[in-house]
Amino acid sequence: MPKIIKNGQVVDDNWQVWRDAETLPSTDHVIVPLALWQQQRDALLALGEIAVYLASDESPKSLSDDDLSALSFVAVDFPKFMDGRGFSYARELREQRQYQGEIRAVGDFIRDQLFYMKRCGFSSYALPSDELEAALASLNDFSESYQPGVDQPLPLFRRRQA
Amino acid sequence: MYAYDQYDRQIISQRVAQYRDQTERYLAGKITEEQFLPLRLQNGLYVQRLAPMLRIAVPYGTLNSQQLRKLAFITREYDKGYAHISTRQNVQLNWPKLEEVPDILEHLAEVEMHSIQTSGNCIRNVTADQFSGVAADEVEDARPWCEIIRQWSTFHPEFAFLPRKFKIAVCGSEQDRAAVLVHDIGLQIVKDESGNTAFKVIVGGGLGRTPVIGSVIHEALPPRHLLSYLEAIVRVYNQLGRRDNKFKARIKILVRAMGADAFKAKVEEEWAFIKDGNLDLPDEEIARAQSFFTRPDYEALENEDLQALALENVDFARWLNHNVHAHKQRGYAIATLSLKTTGVAPGDITAEQFEAVADLAEEFGFGEIRSTHQQNLVLPDIQQRQLFALWQKLVSLELASPTVGTMNDIICCPGGDFCSLANAKSIPIAEAIQRRFDDLDYLYDLGDIELNISGCMNACGHHHIGNIGILGVDKKGQEFYQVSLGGQQGLNASLGKILGPSFAQDEIPDVVEKILNCYLEKRHPEERFIDTYERIGLAPFKERVYA
Ligand code: HEM
Ligand code: SF4
């Protein structure tokens, strides 16, 4: 079974990214495009557990609170690892929408981004690499950060002790 | 000057370890070239024509003697014994080895230095007026605010993969020496009616191939909101900035496409979520930042009359007139150390000079040194009665060229001698101009003229905002130079206009001479070059040059 990083560990995972926005998949445990979700929500939910991925130009504002509770989780797609829009989307989901569920990074990204992703609120990573165990180290490149983040809402200046 | 505590030290040392690991994985073939690119760039490492180039951060241009000695050591040990001061106040090494960069970082960390975010599509090292804290015309010291911004932007998790690089500058004086109108965000410290500090927020300025003067989107932002407002701006840019075309990816393009008002509305919408949240700056944090930049132990001195000394020694008089600036504190002065000696690439400095300047800063000042975006160094706290003694030492170090603010104080990018993006060389042009106009009385008679040179339209040499701007262009595979006139920096910043068809390298000194002759004939008494230009326009210059 394919493996992903989830909650700081390498785990088995049977979810698949379904990139066809026109056709319905035949099973559940698929991560579908936002457009397909918006057009075929009921048909998709009838299949079982469904997640949606946001393309890099799709803001979480296009998902209603209702959507968020119907979905098994939300994924954010990185078309190229240099495209950093998804970092803002994850933060928005956590900090402005108070979304508590899983946020998964999919697509093209690298292990050296994991620390930042974690700080922005991602909780699972379908990292395109066969060295997932080694990549876990990158989740903890730093033990302190200056700014607030999802993992530590207080900026260092509110915690600093002389 | 800011001093690290255990948190800062830990973050910097974990950074060294992180980058060492990334370099090792790259050298072992576990990171591709493409993947390593942003990692090394965010660490200031370019791969250039002849060798990698490492850009070391000098946050808001502030250095101490210990750091200068370390830089001297590093340039000797890992480079060819010299370094370069950049137009964003940083220090660049031209010949480091990629595999030795982690060791260099380790040495830097010992003196609280690093090269974090000096390049790449992230928030870059923040810059400030080089005279912050000592300028006579200062409204408020910019450095504490820069330090607050430095910490907020360092390893910001959301903004490491922006559409393009992002530069912030802060100016705290009436005269702008930080080029706030041509930055992605420029912050001008102002006082509101009741005398409280506030920030005028300017966005969307920039040079490069599409030069733009920034737009004001907040007239007086209260300081406690500084970080939340910055975060809102960058968040809007991160989501809406163009990513399909590298040349249209800067925030200036977004602001122009949306219109400044619509951009501001978006920012305020985003800001509403985070305003008054955890990023709100408590008074204690502002006070903490300010506590690092208190005034040093100045002696109670009277202003000195140096006229007599100046009359006896014309060389000293020249230096005093051009390289010394007014200080806030009575009896003190600010001395600019020129890195524009003819025959040396503008902004270059040797290991020996670094060490000597470190000693001078301790002997004559409080061990502090500034770097400037004009690519010079500054000793900020010199007793006026010691200026003559300082000057004598600077002369022997070749750091006393009395040309600060004159046309020979050229801003110049590394150009074709070092840079793989260059269309043309720039350093030899600077030298040819300095040689042609080596008569100091002539230079002084010309008054304040800024001449800036870039080797390509990326504009690292700020040619658009030079009174005379020279830009390297490629003409059928030949190195040519386009000349523009009328640019200026500061709060009246304007962009130069192209004079006409470009010139071959050896024509440039003649072209500059014709421009100057035209100015000398047309100027009114005491009129600066830029004012004459604004009065008479481009046409008379054009006629003269292409006649
Ligand atoms: C030698 C290697 C260098 C390379 C490859 C390089 C590359 C570039 C590029 C591609 C840009 C344009 C970016 C844009 O408009 O988005 C740029 C801008 C700039 N560079 Fe460089 N540069 C180099 C060296 C330097 C040096 C040595 C300095 C300082 C002396 C410098 C200062 C600047 C500045 C101030 C800008 C700003 C223009 C703006 O922000 O609009 N660069 N550089
Ligand atoms: S202006 Fe062009 S030639 Fe000069 S350093 Fe920048 S990129 Fe290189």
PDB file of N, CA and C in Angstrom, chain A residues 59-61 80-85 87-89 91-92 95-96 108 110-113 116-117 119-120 131 138 141-148 153-162, chain B residues 2 5-8 10-11 14-15 18 21-22 25 30-31 34-35 38-39 121 150-152 154-158 160-161 227 231 235 238-239 243 270 273 277-282 285 288:
ATOM      1  N   SER A  59      -8.994  29.238  -3.878  1.00  0.00           N
ATOM      2  CA  SER A  59      -8.924  29.605  -2.470  1.00  0.00           C
ATOM      3  C   SER A  59      -9.927  28.787  -1.668  1.00  0.00           C
ATOM      4  N   PRO A  60      -9.643  28.557  -0.393  1.00  0.00           N
ATOM      5  CA  PRO A  60     -10.601  27.826   0.451  1.00  0.00           C
ATOM      6  C   PRO A  60     -11.932  28.559   0.578  1.00  0.00           C
ATOM      7  N   LYS A  61     -11.961  29.817   0.149  1.00  0.00           N
ATOM      8  CA  LYS A  61     -13.228  30.546   0.216  1.00  0.00           C
ATOM      9  C   LYS A  61     -14.288  29.872  -0.648  1.00  0.00           C
ATOM     10  N   LYS A  80       3.626  22.892  -8.748  1.00  0.00           N
ATOM     11  CA  LYS A  80       5.090  22.971  -8.760  1.00  0.00           C
ATOM     12  C   LYS A  80       5.488  23.329  -7.346  1.00  0.00           C
ATOM     13  N   PHE A  81       6.586  22.790  -6.897  1.00  0.00           N
ATOM     14  CA  PHE A  81       6.899  23.024  -5.478  1.00  0.00           C
ATOM     15  C   PHE A  81       7.202  24.486  -5.187  1.00  0.00           C
ATOM     16  N   MET A  82       7.518  25.263  -6.229  1.00  0.00           N
ATOM     17  CA  MET A  82       7.804  26.684  -6.019  1.00  0.00           C
ATOM     18  C   MET A  82       6.529  27.522  -5.875  1.00  0.00           C
ATOM     19  N   ASP A  83       5.392  26.925  -6.138  1.00  0.00           N
ATOM     20  CA  ASP A  83       4.137  27.666  -6.058  1.00  0.00           C
ATOM     21  C   ASP A  83       3.626  27.650  -4.621  1.00  0.00           C
ATOM     22  N   GLY A  84       3.798  28.757  -3.911  1.00  0.00           N
ATOM     23  CA  GLY A  84       3.535  28.770  -2.472  1.00  0.00           C
ATOM     24  C   GLY A  84       2.149  29.220  -2.059  1.00  0.00           C
ATOM     25  N   ARG A  85       1.205  29.268  -2.977  1.00  0.00           N
ATOM     26  CA  ARG A  85      -0.127  29.729  -2.597  1.00  0.00           C
ATOM     27  C   ARG A  85      -0.765  28.827  -1.547  1.00  0.00           C
ATOM     28  N   PHE A  87       0.362  27.421   0.945  1.00  0.00           N
ATOM     29  CA  PHE A  87       0.714  27.694   2.341  1.00  0.00           C
ATOM     30  C   PHE A  87      -0.324  28.635   2.960  1.00  0.00           C
ATOM     31  N   SER A  88      -0.736  29.629   2.168  1.00  0.00           N
ATOM     32  CA  SER A  88      -1.757  30.566   2.680  1.00  0.00           C
ATOM     33  C   SER A  88      -3.103  29.869   2.834  1.00  0.00           C
ATOM     34  N   TYR A  89      -3.413  28.945   1.917  1.00  0.00           N
ATOM     35  CA  TYR A  89      -4.724  28.279   1.983  1.00  0.00           C
ATOM     36  C   TYR A  89      -4.862  27.454   3.257  1.00  0.00           C
ATOM     37  N   ARG A  91      -3.327  27.879   6.086  1.00  0.00           N
ATOM     38  CA  ARG A  91      -3.486  28.767   7.244  1.00  0.00           C
ATOM     39  C   ARG A  91      -4.892  29.333   7.319  1.00  0.00           C
ATOM     40  N   GLU A  92      -5.404  29.699   6.164  1.00  0.00           N
ATOM     41  CA  GLU A  92      -6.755  30.270   6.154  1.00  0.00           C
ATOM     42  C   GLU A  92      -7.772  29.257   6.685  1.00  0.00           C
ATOM     43  N   GLU A  95      -7.000  29.030  10.542  1.00  0.00           N
ATOM     44  CA  GLU A  95      -7.073  30.212  11.399  1.00  0.00           C
ATOM     45  C   GLU A  95      -8.324  31.049  11.172  1.00  0.00           C
ATOM     46  N   GLN A  96      -8.842  31.009   9.947  1.00  0.00           N
ATOM     47  CA  GLN A  96     -10.017  31.837   9.696  1.00  0.00           C
ATOM     48  C   GLN A  96     -11.286  30.996   9.669  1.00  0.00           C
ATOM     49  N   ASP A 108       3.405  18.253  -6.243  1.00  0.00           N
ATOM     50  CA  ASP A 108       4.851  18.378  -6.312  1.00  0.00           C
ATOM     51  C   ASP A 108       5.368  19.258  -5.184  1.00  0.00           C
ATOM     52  N   ILE A 110       8.613  19.247  -1.780  1.00  0.00           N
ATOM     53  CA  ILE A 110       9.816  18.544  -1.351  1.00  0.00           C
ATOM     54  C   ILE A 110       9.918  18.518   0.172  1.00  0.00           C
ATOM     55  N   ARG A 111      10.730  17.613   0.650  1.00  0.00           N
ATOM     56  CA  ARG A 111      10.773  17.410   2.104  1.00  0.00           C
ATOM     57  C   ARG A 111      11.245  18.661   2.832  1.00  0.00           C
ATOM     58  N   ASP A 112      12.041  19.481   2.135  1.00  0.00           N
ATOM     59  CA  ASP A 112      12.553  20.677   2.796  1.00  0.00           C
ATOM     60  C   ASP A 112      11.481  21.726   3.043  1.00  0.00           C
ATOM     61  N   GLN A 113      10.272  21.465   2.557  1.00  0.00           N
ATOM     62  CA  GLN A 113       9.155  22.376   2.834  1.00  0.00           C
ATOM     63  C   GLN A 113       8.283  21.905   3.994  1.00  0.00           C
ATOM     64  N   TYR A 116       7.733  24.200   7.156  1.00  0.00           N
ATOM     65  CA  TYR A 116       6.838  25.335   6.898  1.00  0.00           C
ATOM     66  C   TYR A 116       5.388  24.861   6.737  1.00  0.00           C
ATOM     67  N   MET A 117       5.226  23.744   6.052  1.00  0.00           N
ATOM     68  CA  MET A 117       3.867  23.233   5.851  1.00  0.00           C
ATOM     69  C   MET A 117       3.199  22.907   7.173  1.00  0.00           C
ATOM     70  N   ARG A 119       3.830  24.216   9.999  1.00  0.00           N
ATOM     71  CA  ARG A 119       3.503  25.472  10.693  1.00  0.00           C
ATOM     72  C   ARG A 119       2.248  26.129  10.109  1.00  0.00           C
ATOM     73  N   CYS A 120       1.996  25.882   8.831  1.00  0.00           N
ATOM     74  CA  CYS A 120       0.820  26.492   8.203  1.00  0.00           C
ATOM     75  C   CYS A 120      -0.443  25.667   8.423  1.00  0.00           C
ATOM     76  N   GLU A 131      11.829   8.080   0.283  1.00  0.00           N
ATOM     77  CA  GLU A 131      12.588   8.113   1.539  1.00  0.00           C
ATOM     78  C   GLU A 131      11.797   8.850   2.605  1.00  0.00           C
ATOM     79  N   SER A 138      12.808  16.490   8.522  1.00  0.00           N
ATOM     80  CA  SER A 138      12.592  17.866   8.065  1.00  0.00           C
ATOM     81  C   SER A 138      11.380  18.535   8.713  1.00  0.00           C
ATOM     82  N   ASP A 141      12.993  20.801  11.543  1.00  0.00           N
ATOM     83  CA  ASP A 141      14.252  21.499  11.280  1.00  0.00           C
ATOM     84  C   ASP A 141      14.564  22.552  12.346  1.00  0.00           C
ATOM     85  N   PHE A 142      13.519  23.158  12.858  1.00  0.00           N
ATOM     86  CA  PHE A 142      13.720  24.192  13.885  1.00  0.00           C
ATOM     87  C   PHE A 142      12.866  23.863  15.098  1.00  0.00           C
ATOM     88  N   SER A 143      13.385  24.203  16.284  1.00  0.00           N
ATOM     89  CA  SER A 143      12.552  23.982  17.467  1.00  0.00           C
ATOM     90  C   SER A 143      11.917  25.283  17.954  1.00  0.00           C
ATOM     91  N   GLU A 144      12.283  26.406  17.365  1.00  0.00           N
ATOM     92  CA  GLU A 144      11.668  27.689  17.724  1.00  0.00           C
ATOM     93  C   GLU A 144      11.365  28.488  16.469  1.00  0.00           C
ATOM     94  N   SER A 145      10.331  29.309  16.526  1.00  0.00           N
ATOM     95  CA  SER A 145      10.012  30.175  15.402  1.00  0.00           C
ATOM     96  C   SER A 145       9.648  31.547  15.922  1.00  0.00           C
ATOM     97  N   TYR A 146       9.941  32.544  15.121  1.00  0.00           N
ATOM     98  CA  TYR A 146       9.617  33.911  15.542  1.00  0.00           C
ATOM     99  C   TYR A 146       8.122  34.210  15.424  1.00  0.00           C
ATOM    100  N   GLN A 147       7.511  33.728  14.345  1.00  0.00           N
ATOM    101  CA  GLN A 147       6.136  34.167  14.043  1.00  0.00           C
ATOM    102  C   GLN A 147       5.104  33.208  14.633  1.00  0.00           C
ATOM    103  N   PRO A 148       3.876  33.721  14.741  1.00  0.00           N
ATOM    104  CA  PRO A 148       2.799  32.803  15.068  1.00  0.00           C
ATOM    105  C   PRO A 148       2.568  31.838  13.906  1.00  0.00           C
ATOM    106  N   PRO A 153       0.509  29.379  18.155  1.00  0.00           N
ATOM    107  CA  PRO A 153      -0.168  30.636  17.809  1.00  0.00           C
ATOM    108  C   PRO A 153       0.470  31.887  18.414  1.00  0.00           C
ATOM    109  N   LEU A 154       1.346  31.706  19.400  1.00  0.00           N
ATOM    110  CA  LEU A 154       1.964  32.881  20.001  1.00  0.00           C
ATOM    111  C   LEU A 154       3.307  33.176  19.346  1.00  0.00           C
ATOM    112  N   PRO A 155       3.489  34.410  18.869  1.00  0.00           N
ATOM    113  CA  PRO A 155       4.799  34.747  18.327  1.00  0.00           C
ATOM    114  C   PRO A 155       5.849  34.707  19.435  1.00  0.00           C
ATOM    115  N   LEU A 156       7.087  34.555  19.056  1.00  0.00           N
ATOM    116  CA  LEU A 156       8.155  34.468  20.051  1.00  0.00           C
ATOM    117  C   LEU A 156       8.136  35.674  20.983  1.00  0.00           C
ATOM    118  N   PHE A 157       7.795  36.855  20.444  1.00  0.00           N
ATOM    119  CA  PHE A 157       7.852  38.028  21.324  1.00  0.00           C
ATOM    120  C   PHE A 157       6.824  37.986  22.446  1.00  0.00           C
ATOM    121  N   ARG A 158       5.860  37.102  22.370  1.00  0.00           N
ATOM    122  CA  ARG A 158       4.931  36.952  23.492  1.00  0.00           C
ATOM    123  C   ARG A 158       5.346  35.821  24.441  1.00  0.00           C
ATOM    124  N   ARG A 159       6.420  35.125  24.074  1.00  0.00           N
ATOM    125  CA  ARG A 159       6.834  33.991  24.908  1.00  0.00           C
ATOM    126  C   ARG A 159       8.247  34.169  25.444  1.00  0.00           C
ATOM    127  N   ARG A 160       8.944  35.135  24.876  1.00  0.00           N
ATOM    128  CA  ARG A 160      10.370  35.271  25.119  1.00  0.00           C
ATOM    129  C   ARG A 160      10.657  35.552  26.589  1.00  0.00           C
ATOM    130  N   GLN A 161      11.610  34.836  27.137  1.00  0.00           N
ATOM    131  CA  GLN A 161      12.040  35.156  28.492  1.00  0.00           C
ATOM    132  C   GLN A 161      13.507  35.504  28.464  1.00  0.00           C
ATOM    133  N   ALA A 162      13.836  36.565  29.128  1.00  0.00           N
ATOM    134  CA  ALA A 162      15.234  37.015  29.124  1.00  0.00           C
ATOM    135  C   ALA A 162      16.118  35.993  29.834  1.00  0.00           C
TER     136      ALA A 162
ATOM    137  N   TYR B   2      21.508  45.295  17.928  1.00  0.00           N
ATOM    138  CA  TYR B   2      20.781  44.137  18.443  1.00  0.00           C
ATOM    139  C   TYR B   2      21.756  43.033  18.862  1.00  0.00           C
ATOM    140  N   ASP B   5      19.781  36.579  21.748  1.00  0.00           N
ATOM    141  CA  ASP B   5      19.609  35.839  22.990  1.00  0.00           C
ATOM    142  C   ASP B   5      19.604  34.348  22.638  1.00  0.00           C
ATOM    143  N   GLN B   6      19.254  33.495  23.612  1.00  0.00           N
ATOM    144  CA  GLN B   6      19.374  32.050  23.338  1.00  0.00           C
ATOM    145  C   GLN B   6      18.456  31.602  22.193  1.00  0.00           C
ATOM    146  N   TYR B   7      17.321  32.290  22.029  1.00  0.00           N
ATOM    147  CA  TYR B   7      16.398  31.893  20.955  1.00  0.00           C
ATOM    148  C   TYR B   7      17.014  32.170  19.577  1.00  0.00           C
ATOM    149  N   ASP B   8      17.517  33.406  19.424  1.00  0.00           N
ATOM    150  CA  ASP B   8      18.118  33.759  18.129  1.00  0.00           C
ATOM    151  C   ASP B   8      19.285  32.822  17.816  1.00  0.00           C
ATOM    152  N   GLN B  10      19.836  29.814  18.852  1.00  0.00           N
ATOM    153  CA  GLN B  10      19.389  28.468  18.515  1.00  0.00           C
ATOM    154  C   GLN B  10      18.848  28.410  17.082  1.00  0.00           C
ATOM    155  N   ILE B  11      18.059  29.404  16.703  1.00  0.00           N
ATOM    156  CA  ILE B  11      17.498  29.408  15.351  1.00  0.00           C
ATOM    157  C   ILE B  11      18.619  29.454  14.314  1.00  0.00           C
ATOM    158  N   GLN B  14      20.498  26.101  14.231  1.00  0.00           N
ATOM    159  CA  GLN B  14      19.713  25.059  13.552  1.00  0.00           C
ATOM    160  C   GLN B  14      19.674  25.316  12.046  1.00  0.00           C
ATOM    161  N   ARG B  15      19.742  26.566  11.681  1.00  0.00           N
ATOM    162  CA  ARG B  15      19.795  26.889  10.252  1.00  0.00           C
ATOM    163  C   ARG B  15      21.080  26.358   9.617  1.00  0.00           C
ATOM    164  N   GLN B  18      20.664  22.725   9.184  1.00  0.00           N
ATOM    165  CA  GLN B  18      19.711  22.433   8.116  1.00  0.00           C
ATOM    166  C   GLN B  18      20.374  22.605   6.747  1.00  0.00           C
ATOM    167  N   ASP B  21      22.933  19.933   5.928  1.00  0.00           N
ATOM    168  CA  ASP B  21      22.266  18.696   5.515  1.00  0.00           C
ATOM    169  C   ASP B  21      21.751  18.821   4.074  1.00  0.00           C
ATOM    170  N   GLN B  22      21.193  19.965   3.746  1.00  0.00           N
ATOM    171  CA  GLN B  22      20.686  20.147   2.379  1.00  0.00           C
ATOM    172  C   GLN B  22      21.826  20.092   1.373  1.00  0.00           C
ATOM    173  N   ARG B  25      22.950  16.489   0.978  1.00  0.00           N
ATOM    174  CA  ARG B  25      22.005  15.703   0.168  1.00  0.00           C
ATOM    175  C   ARG B  25      22.105  16.083  -1.303  1.00  0.00           C
ATOM    176  N   LYS B  30      20.794  13.485  -3.923  1.00  0.00           N
ATOM    177  CA  LYS B  30      19.447  13.195  -3.411  1.00  0.00           C
ATOM    178  C   LYS B  30      18.488  14.365  -3.561  1.00  0.00           C
ATOM    179  N   ILE B  31      19.013  15.507  -3.923  1.00  0.00           N
ATOM    180  CA  ILE B  31      18.163  16.660  -4.235  1.00  0.00           C
ATOM    181  C   ILE B  31      18.529  17.050  -5.661  1.00  0.00           C
ATOM    182  N   GLU B  34      17.096  21.414  -9.689  1.00  0.00           N
ATOM    183  CA  GLU B  34      15.931  22.298  -9.640  1.00  0.00           C
ATOM    184  C   GLU B  34      15.411  22.489  -8.216  1.00  0.00           C
ATOM    185  N   GLN B  35      15.464  21.402  -7.446  1.00  0.00           N
ATOM    186  CA  GLN B  35      14.970  21.492  -6.070  1.00  0.00           C
ATOM    187  C   GLN B  35      15.944  22.239  -5.168  1.00  0.00           C
ATOM    188  N   PRO B  38      16.023  26.835  -5.096  1.00  0.00           N
ATOM    189  CA  PRO B  38      15.470  27.780  -4.118  1.00  0.00           C
ATOM    190  C   PRO B  38      16.080  27.613  -2.733  1.00  0.00           C
ATOM    191  N   LEU B  39      16.536  26.400  -2.417  1.00  0.00           N
ATOM    192  CA  LEU B  39      17.115  26.199  -1.085  1.00  0.00           C
ATOM    193  C   LEU B  39      18.408  26.988  -0.951  1.00  0.00           C
ATOM    194  N   ASN B 121      12.722  33.802  -3.681  1.00  0.00           N
ATOM    195  CA  ASN B 121      11.389  34.411  -3.736  1.00  0.00           C
ATOM    196  C   ASN B 121      10.749  34.483  -2.363  1.00  0.00           C
ATOM    197  N   ARG B 150      12.652  42.049  10.833  1.00  0.00           N
ATOM    198  CA  ARG B 150      13.589  40.963  10.530  1.00  0.00           C
ATOM    199  C   ARG B 150      13.128  39.671  11.198  1.00  0.00           C
ATOM    200  N   GLN B 151      12.747  39.769  12.458  1.00  0.00           N
ATOM    201  CA  GLN B 151      12.357  38.550  13.165  1.00  0.00           C
ATOM    202  C   GLN B 151      11.056  37.985  12.592  1.00  0.00           C
ATOM    203  N   TRP B 152      10.115  38.839  12.335  1.00  0.00           N
ATOM    204  CA  TRP B 152       8.839  38.363  11.777  1.00  0.00           C
ATOM    205  C   TRP B 152       9.056  37.669  10.432  1.00  0.00           C
ATOM    206  N   THR B 154      11.876  36.285   9.225  1.00  0.00           N
ATOM    207  CA  THR B 154      12.864  35.209   9.168  1.00  0.00           C
ATOM    208  C   THR B 154      12.180  33.846   9.281  1.00  0.00           C
ATOM    209  N   PHE B 155      12.339  33.042   8.251  1.00  0.00           N
ATOM    210  CA  PHE B 155      11.689  31.722   8.178  1.00  0.00           C
ATOM    211  C   PHE B 155      10.179  31.830   8.338  1.00  0.00           C
ATOM    212  N   HIS B 156       9.600  32.864   7.770  1.00  0.00           N
ATOM    213  CA  HIS B 156       8.141  32.969   7.789  1.00  0.00           C
ATOM    214  C   HIS B 156       7.578  31.770   7.020  1.00  0.00           C
ATOM    215  N   PRO B 157       6.765  30.937   7.669  1.00  0.00           N
ATOM    216  CA  PRO B 157       6.395  29.668   7.045  1.00  0.00           C
ATOM    217  C   PRO B 157       5.505  29.830   5.809  1.00  0.00           C
ATOM    218  N   GLU B 158       4.772  30.932   5.768  1.00  0.00           N
ATOM    219  CA  GLU B 158       3.789  31.087   4.698  1.00  0.00           C
ATOM    220  C   GLU B 158       4.396  31.777   3.474  1.00  0.00           C
ATOM    221  N   ALA B 160       7.670  31.724   2.087  1.00  0.00           N
ATOM    222  CA  ALA B 160       8.987  31.319   1.588  1.00  0.00           C
ATOM    223  C   ALA B 160       8.947  31.014   0.096  1.00  0.00           C
ATOM    224  N   PHE B 161       7.759  30.903  -0.468  1.00  0.00           N
ATOM    225  CA  PHE B 161       7.635  30.584  -1.894  1.00  0.00           C
ATOM    226  C   PHE B 161       6.639  31.556  -2.534  1.00  0.00           C
ATOM    227  N   LEU B 227       3.060  44.587  12.143  1.00  0.00           N
ATOM    228  CA  LEU B 227       3.264  43.236  11.609  1.00  0.00           C
ATOM    229  C   LEU B 227       1.994  42.652  11.005  1.00  0.00           C
ATOM    230  N   GLU B 231       1.722  41.442   7.212  1.00  0.00           N
ATOM    231  CA  GLU B 231       1.313  40.066   6.931  1.00  0.00           C
ATOM    232  C   GLU B 231       0.122  40.050   5.958  1.00  0.00           C
ATOM    233  N   ARG B 235       0.208  38.358   2.329  1.00  0.00           N
ATOM    234  CA  ARG B 235      -0.739  37.260   2.102  1.00  0.00           C
ATOM    235  C   ARG B 235      -1.562  37.502   0.835  1.00  0.00           C
ATOM    236  N   ASN B 238       0.816  36.871  -2.010  1.00  0.00           N
ATOM    237  CA  ASN B 238       1.125  35.450  -2.197  1.00  0.00           C
ATOM    238  C   ASN B 238       0.027  34.738  -2.980  1.00  0.00           C
ATOM    239  N   GLN B 239      -1.220  35.165  -2.753  1.00  0.00           N
ATOM    240  CA  GLN B 239      -2.327  34.470  -3.419  1.00  0.00           C
ATOM    241  C   GLN B 239      -2.640  35.034  -4.795  1.00  0.00           C
ATOM    242  N   ARG B 243       2.060  34.172 -11.287  1.00  0.00           N
ATOM    243  CA  ARG B 243       3.079  33.133 -11.243  1.00  0.00           C
ATOM    244  C   ARG B 243       3.336  32.546 -12.623  1.00  0.00           C
ATOM    245  N   GLU B 270      -8.295  41.289   4.397  1.00  0.00           N
ATOM    246  CA  GLU B 270      -7.473  40.244   4.994  1.00  0.00           C
ATOM    247  C   GLU B 270      -7.037  40.653   6.405  1.00  0.00           C
ATOM    248  N   PHE B 273      -9.066  40.013   9.699  1.00  0.00           N
ATOM    249  CA  PHE B 273      -8.993  38.742  10.428  1.00  0.00           C
ATOM    250  C   PHE B 273      -7.865  38.716  11.464  1.00  0.00           C
ATOM    251  N   GLY B 277      -4.866  40.666  16.738  1.00  0.00           N
ATOM    252  CA  GLY B 277      -4.591  39.283  17.133  1.00  0.00           C
ATOM    253  C   GLY B 277      -3.202  39.166  17.741  1.00  0.00           C
ATOM    254  N   ASN B 278      -2.629  37.971  17.630  1.00  0.00           N
ATOM    255  CA  ASN B 278      -1.350  37.718  18.283  1.00  0.00           C
ATOM    256  C   ASN B 278      -0.180  38.505  17.708  1.00  0.00           C
ATOM    257  N   LEU B 279      -0.340  38.990  16.490  1.00  0.00           N
ATOM    258  CA  LEU B 279       0.763  39.745  15.893  1.00  0.00           C
ATOM    259  C   LEU B 279       0.791  41.191  16.370  1.00  0.00           C
ATOM    260  N   ASP B 280      -0.252  41.578  17.062  1.00  0.00           N
ATOM    261  CA  ASP B 280      -0.299  42.919  17.629  1.00  0.00           C
ATOM    262  C   ASP B 280       0.957  43.131  18.477  1.00  0.00           C
ATOM    263  N   LEU B 281       1.639  44.233  18.231  1.00  0.00           N
ATOM    264  CA  LEU B 281       2.908  44.451  18.943  1.00  0.00           C
ATOM    265  C   LEU B 281       2.665  45.103  20.298  1.00  0.00           C
ATOM    266  N   PRO B 282       2.974  44.388  21.374  1.00  0.00           N
ATOM    267  CA  PRO B 282       2.795  45.003  22.693  1.00  0.00           C
ATOM    268  C   PRO B 282       3.854  46.088  22.921  1.00  0.00           C
ATOM    269  N   GLU B 285       7.292  44.839  23.754  1.00  0.00           N
ATOM    270  CA  GLU B 285       8.150  44.329  22.690  1.00  0.00           C
ATOM    271  C   GLU B 285       8.801  45.486  21.934  1.00  0.00           C
ATOM    272  N   ARG B 288      11.482  46.636  24.088  1.00  0.00           N
ATOM    273  CA  ARG B 288      12.602  45.699  24.084  1.00  0.00           C
ATOM    274  C   ARG B 288      13.470  45.934  22.850  1.00  0.00           C
TER     275      ARG B 288
END
